[in-house]
Every structure is written in C-alpha cells, then in structure tokens.
XYZ file of C-alpha atoms in Angstrom:
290
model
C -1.369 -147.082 142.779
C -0.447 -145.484 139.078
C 1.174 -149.001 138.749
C -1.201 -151.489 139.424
C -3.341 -149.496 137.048
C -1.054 -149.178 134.190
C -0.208 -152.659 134.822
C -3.663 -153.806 134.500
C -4.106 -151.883 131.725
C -0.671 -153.287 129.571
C -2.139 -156.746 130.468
C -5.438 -156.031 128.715
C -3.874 -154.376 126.020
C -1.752 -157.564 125.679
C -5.373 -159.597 125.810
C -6.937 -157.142 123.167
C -4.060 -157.574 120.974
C -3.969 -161.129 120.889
C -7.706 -161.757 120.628
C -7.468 -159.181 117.532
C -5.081 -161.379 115.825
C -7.033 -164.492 116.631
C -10.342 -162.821 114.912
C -8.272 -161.561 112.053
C -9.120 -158.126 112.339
C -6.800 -154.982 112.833
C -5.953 -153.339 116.191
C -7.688 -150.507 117.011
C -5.562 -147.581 119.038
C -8.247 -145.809 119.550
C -10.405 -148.389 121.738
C -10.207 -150.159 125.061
C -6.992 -150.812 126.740
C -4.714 -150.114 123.798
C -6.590 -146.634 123.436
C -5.925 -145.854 126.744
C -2.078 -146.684 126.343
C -1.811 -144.573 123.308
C -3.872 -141.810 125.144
C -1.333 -141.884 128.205
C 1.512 -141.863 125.955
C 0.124 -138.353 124.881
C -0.062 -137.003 128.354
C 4.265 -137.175 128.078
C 5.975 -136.569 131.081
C 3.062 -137.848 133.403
C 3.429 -140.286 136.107
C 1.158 -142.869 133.890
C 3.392 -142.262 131.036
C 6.178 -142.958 133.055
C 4.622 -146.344 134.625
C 3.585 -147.450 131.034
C 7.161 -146.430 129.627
C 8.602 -148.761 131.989
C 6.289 -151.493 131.632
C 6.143 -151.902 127.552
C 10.173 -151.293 127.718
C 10.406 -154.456 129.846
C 7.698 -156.794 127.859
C 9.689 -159.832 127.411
C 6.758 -162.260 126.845
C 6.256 -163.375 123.118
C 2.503 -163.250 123.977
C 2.844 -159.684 123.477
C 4.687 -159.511 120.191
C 0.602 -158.583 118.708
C 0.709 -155.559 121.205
C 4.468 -154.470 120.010
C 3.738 -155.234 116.527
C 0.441 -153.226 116.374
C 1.961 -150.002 118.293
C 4.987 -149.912 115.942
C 3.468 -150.144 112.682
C 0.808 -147.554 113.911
C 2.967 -144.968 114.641
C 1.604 -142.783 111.844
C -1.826 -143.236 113.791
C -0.709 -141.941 116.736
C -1.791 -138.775 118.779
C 1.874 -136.708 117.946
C 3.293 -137.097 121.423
C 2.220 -140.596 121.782
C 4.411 -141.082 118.291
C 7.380 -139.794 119.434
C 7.465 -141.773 122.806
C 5.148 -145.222 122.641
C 6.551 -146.614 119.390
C 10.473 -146.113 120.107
C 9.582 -148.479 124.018
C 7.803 -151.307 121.268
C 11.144 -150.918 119.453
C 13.362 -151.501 122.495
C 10.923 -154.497 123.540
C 10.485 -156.085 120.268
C 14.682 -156.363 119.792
C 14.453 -158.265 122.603
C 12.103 -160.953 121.656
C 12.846 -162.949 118.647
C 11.314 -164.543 116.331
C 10.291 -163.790 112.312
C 6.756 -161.876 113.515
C 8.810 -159.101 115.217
C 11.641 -159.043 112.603
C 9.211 -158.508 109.636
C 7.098 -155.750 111.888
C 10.398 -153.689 112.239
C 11.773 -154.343 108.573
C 8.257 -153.458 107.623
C 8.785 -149.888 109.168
C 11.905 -149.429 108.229
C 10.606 -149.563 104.567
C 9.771 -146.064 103.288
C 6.534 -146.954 101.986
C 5.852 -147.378 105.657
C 5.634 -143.255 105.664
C 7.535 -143.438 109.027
C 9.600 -140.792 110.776
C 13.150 -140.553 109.444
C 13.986 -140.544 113.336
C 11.899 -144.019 114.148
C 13.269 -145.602 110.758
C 16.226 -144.831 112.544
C 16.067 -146.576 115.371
C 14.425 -149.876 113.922
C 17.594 -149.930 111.908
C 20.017 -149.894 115.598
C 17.824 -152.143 116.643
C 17.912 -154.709 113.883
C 21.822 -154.458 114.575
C 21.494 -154.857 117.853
C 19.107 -157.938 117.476
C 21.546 -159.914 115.941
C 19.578 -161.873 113.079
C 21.544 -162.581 109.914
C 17.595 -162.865 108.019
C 17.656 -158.333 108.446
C 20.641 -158.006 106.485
C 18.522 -158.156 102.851
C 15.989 -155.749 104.446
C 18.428 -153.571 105.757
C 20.584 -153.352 102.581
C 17.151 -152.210 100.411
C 17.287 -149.518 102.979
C 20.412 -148.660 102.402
C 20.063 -148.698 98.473
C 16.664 -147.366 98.771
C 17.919 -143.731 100.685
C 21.164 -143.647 98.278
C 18.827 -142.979 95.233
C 16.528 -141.085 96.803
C 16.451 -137.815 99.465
C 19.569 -136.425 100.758
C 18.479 -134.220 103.581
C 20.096 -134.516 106.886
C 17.693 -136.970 108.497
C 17.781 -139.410 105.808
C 21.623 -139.175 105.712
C 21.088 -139.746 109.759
C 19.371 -142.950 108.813
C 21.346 -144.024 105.942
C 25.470 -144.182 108.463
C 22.790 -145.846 110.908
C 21.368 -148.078 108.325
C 25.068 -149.084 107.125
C 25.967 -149.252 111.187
C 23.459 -151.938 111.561
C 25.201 -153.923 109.026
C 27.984 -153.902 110.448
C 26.913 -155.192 113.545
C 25.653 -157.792 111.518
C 28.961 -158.576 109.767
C 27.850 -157.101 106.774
C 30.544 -154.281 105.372
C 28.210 -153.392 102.645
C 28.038 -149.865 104.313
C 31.226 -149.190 104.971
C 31.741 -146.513 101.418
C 28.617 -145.217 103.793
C 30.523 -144.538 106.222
C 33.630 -143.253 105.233
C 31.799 -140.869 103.211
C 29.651 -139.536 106.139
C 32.522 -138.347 108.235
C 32.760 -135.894 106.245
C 28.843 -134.675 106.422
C 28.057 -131.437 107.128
C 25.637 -132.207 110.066
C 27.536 -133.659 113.233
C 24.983 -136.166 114.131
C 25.729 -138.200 110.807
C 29.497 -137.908 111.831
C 28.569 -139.192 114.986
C 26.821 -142.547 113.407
C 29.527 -142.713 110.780
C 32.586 -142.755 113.974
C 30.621 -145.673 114.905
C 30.182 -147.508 112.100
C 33.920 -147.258 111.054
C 34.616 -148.521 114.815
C 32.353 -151.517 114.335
C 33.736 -152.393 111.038
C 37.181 -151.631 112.207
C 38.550 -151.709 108.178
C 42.273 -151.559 107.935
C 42.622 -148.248 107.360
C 40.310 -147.540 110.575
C 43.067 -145.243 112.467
C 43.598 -143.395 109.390
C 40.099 -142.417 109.012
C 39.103 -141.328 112.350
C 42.722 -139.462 113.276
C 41.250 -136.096 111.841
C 38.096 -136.356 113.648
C 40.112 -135.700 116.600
C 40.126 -131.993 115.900
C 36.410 -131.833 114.999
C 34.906 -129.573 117.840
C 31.454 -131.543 117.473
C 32.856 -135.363 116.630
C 35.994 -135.322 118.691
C 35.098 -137.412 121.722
C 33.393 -139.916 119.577
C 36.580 -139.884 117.750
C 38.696 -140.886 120.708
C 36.440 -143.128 122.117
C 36.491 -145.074 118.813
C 40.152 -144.732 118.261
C 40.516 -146.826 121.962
C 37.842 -149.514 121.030
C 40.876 -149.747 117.924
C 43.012 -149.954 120.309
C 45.910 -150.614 117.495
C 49.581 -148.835 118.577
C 48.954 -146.656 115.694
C 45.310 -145.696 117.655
C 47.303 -145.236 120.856
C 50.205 -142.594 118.517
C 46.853 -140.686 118.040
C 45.919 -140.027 121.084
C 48.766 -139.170 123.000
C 49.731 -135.720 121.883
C 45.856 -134.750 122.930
C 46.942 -135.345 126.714
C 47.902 -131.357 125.982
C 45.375 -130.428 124.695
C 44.098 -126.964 125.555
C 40.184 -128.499 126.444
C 40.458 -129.990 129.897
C 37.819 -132.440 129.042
C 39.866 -133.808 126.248
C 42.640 -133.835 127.544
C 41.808 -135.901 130.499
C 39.366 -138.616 128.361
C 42.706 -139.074 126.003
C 44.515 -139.430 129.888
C 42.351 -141.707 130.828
C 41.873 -143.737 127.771
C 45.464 -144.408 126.772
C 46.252 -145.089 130.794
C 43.610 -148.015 130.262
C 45.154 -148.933 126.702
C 48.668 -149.165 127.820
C 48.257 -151.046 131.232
C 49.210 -147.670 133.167
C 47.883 -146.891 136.959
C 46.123 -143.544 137.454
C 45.053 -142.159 140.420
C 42.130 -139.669 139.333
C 41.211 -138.776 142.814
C 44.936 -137.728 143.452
C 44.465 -134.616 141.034
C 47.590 -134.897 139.014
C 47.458 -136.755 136.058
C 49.958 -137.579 133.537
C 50.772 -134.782 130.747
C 51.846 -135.842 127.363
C 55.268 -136.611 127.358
C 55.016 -138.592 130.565
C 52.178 -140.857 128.485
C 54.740 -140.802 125.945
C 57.647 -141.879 127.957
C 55.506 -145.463 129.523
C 54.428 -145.826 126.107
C 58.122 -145.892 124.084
C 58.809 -148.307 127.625
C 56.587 -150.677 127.100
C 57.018 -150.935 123.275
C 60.774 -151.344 124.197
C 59.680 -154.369 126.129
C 57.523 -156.070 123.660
C-alpha cells in the first residue's frame, strides 16, 4: 500500500537525518530516503504526496526535529513544487514540537538572509505565534524592524501585519502601529492579517478601528468576525444595522453573530431570521436589564 511505503520511507528519512547530525555533516535532499521525499513532494497532487503530506504534518517525535529542521531550511534547494508544499508540513510539525533546535531553525528562516519565500517567511512567523515561546519575540521583532526599512511590495507588507500578528499572540504589542496602519493597505490580504492582529491585541480603541472595515467588499467578514471575538456593546452597536444589509451572506453572519453575542435563540433551519430592528429591540431589552 502507498502508505506502508511512504511510511517506510519518512522513517528512514527520520534515520538519515539523525545519523547526518551525529556525523556532523549536512543533509543531503537529493539522496536516499530524504531524496525520495523531496522527489514525491514534486509529483503534487499524487497519492504519495498525499500519504507523505499526512505523515510529516503529524511527526510529533523530537527524534525527527533533524528531518524538520533540514527540509525547512532547504527550501531554497528544493525541486519548485516540492518548495511550495514539503517545507510549509515541516512548519506545521515543527510548531508542534518544542524545544530551542526547532525555534532557532524557524527564526533562522524567517531571517531574510535566509533568501526564503516572502510566503514561507510568512508562515514561520504564524507559527512562531502559534507556538507560544516568549524566547521568538527578539527574533520576530528584527523581522519586523528588518521589513520596515527595507521592501514595501505587497508580499513583504503580507509578512510584515503577520510578523506584528505573531507578536501579539505572544503578548507583545510592538506591532500594533503595524497593524493599524495595514488596514488601510491597498492589497486585501494585508487587511485581512491586519483585522486579525487588531483582534488579538484587542487595543482600546479596537471597535473604532475595525467599524469601517465593515463596508470593505474584500475585508468585511473578517471585520465582523473580529468585531464578535470584541464582543464589547459598542462591537455589538456595529453590527446590528448590517442584519439589513442588502448581501444575504452578511446579513445573516451579522444575524447569527450578534444572536450568539446577546444570548438570543435562533432557529436557522426555521427560515426566518431576525431583521434589524427585531435584533435591536432584544438588544435595548437586555441592556435595560443589566
């Protein structure tokens, strides 16, 4: 079975990896069992590809932090497909497992000396938020600096609002002038990471910020789901009057959203949901009753 064989073949790829490290020489990702990997990863969408996307995603044993560290530093290495698939599993599997080897691997590719993809820099950095360890907040804030004097193209904008998201996962509001500026970029996938960021940070002034990204064709439902993680009165005024709203989809997320906020039972199956001034009305109740 495709399995069994890609199974095999992670194992000894694990073995390679480790024996590499205990030699002192460099991986090779062009030989043996990591070759292979790397020469699967090429053949995207096969149904070895899909066997060894599964497996790496799921590697969970720090004997194979060699094999993760290895495939994401030599992304630039790669075969092109296998770069745009194998590396971004190693990401996902190394945020898992911690300890200082995988944190320095990813802060080493987040670097741009590493001569990394914008779009895998990008990822290290939600990943290093997502991780959790305090020790990638210096890392992550040369980043940070590091973009802010240098290129402003889209992508690195991309990676700079994900760059200041990851601190504030980490506690760190060192990105959040980042942020605030990027909701005002011209390319909706940076006003996409900077929504987030501003709902992670959650500054005082959070409402305020995100209320006219409500009307932002591309941004909008990021908007509203951010404005109900808030969750503030002033985030629930928001969203009301969008109950109305001529976009069906909108109107029935902001429905939905401020039914959950407010502690009010909706039927969706029944096929009549509340309009705006009913929302209204069981919202001016219940602040009556506070």
């Amino acid at each position: 079975m495709v399995e069994d064989e890609v199974h095999e073949m992670v194992t000894r790829a694990v073995r390679e990896a480790v024996d590499a490290e205990e030699r002192g020489v460099l991986v090779r990702l062009d030989q043996g069992a990591i070759g292979w990997i790397c020469q699967v990863s090429d053949w995207w969408p096969s149904e070895q590809a899909n066997a060894a996307q599964t497996m790496i995603r799921s590697l969970r044993d720090p004997t194979a932090i060699p094999l993760l560290v290895a495939l994401v530093t030599g992304a630039r290495q790669m075969p092109p497909d296998c770069a745009q698939s194998l590396p971004y599993w190693c990401v996902e599997a190394a945020t898992a497992i911690p300890g200082e080897r995988t944190l320095a691997a990813l802060l080493e590719v987040l670097t741009e000396s590493s001569g990394n993809t914008t779009d895998l820099r990008a990822a290290v950095a939600e990943a290093l938020g997502d991780r959790g360890d305090m020790h990638a907040i210096d890392g992550l804030r040369t980043t940070l600096t590091e973009i802010g004097s240098g290129q402003s193209d889209g992508e690195h904008r991309w990676l700079k609002v994900k760059t200041a998201t990851a601190l504030a996962k980490l506690g760190d509001a060192g990105g959040l002038a980042v942020a605030v500026d990027a909701l005002g970029d011209e390319w909706a996938p940076v006003r996409w990471g900077a929504v987030q960021a501003i709902e992670v940070l959650r500054p005082p002034n959070a409402v305020e910020l995100l209320s006219p990204l409500i009307h932002d064709p591309d941004a909008r439902h990021d908007a509203i789901r951010s404005l109900a993680e808030v969750g503030t009165p002033e985030a629930i005024d928001v969203l009301i009057p969008l109950a109305d709203d001529p976009d069906g989809d909108v109107a029935e997320l902001c429905v939905m959203t401020v039914a959950k906020l407010i502690g009010l039972r909706v039927d969706h199956n029944a096929g009549q949901l509340p309009d705006r001034a009913g929302l209204a009305a069981a919202w001016q109740q219940i602040r009556q009753t506070e």
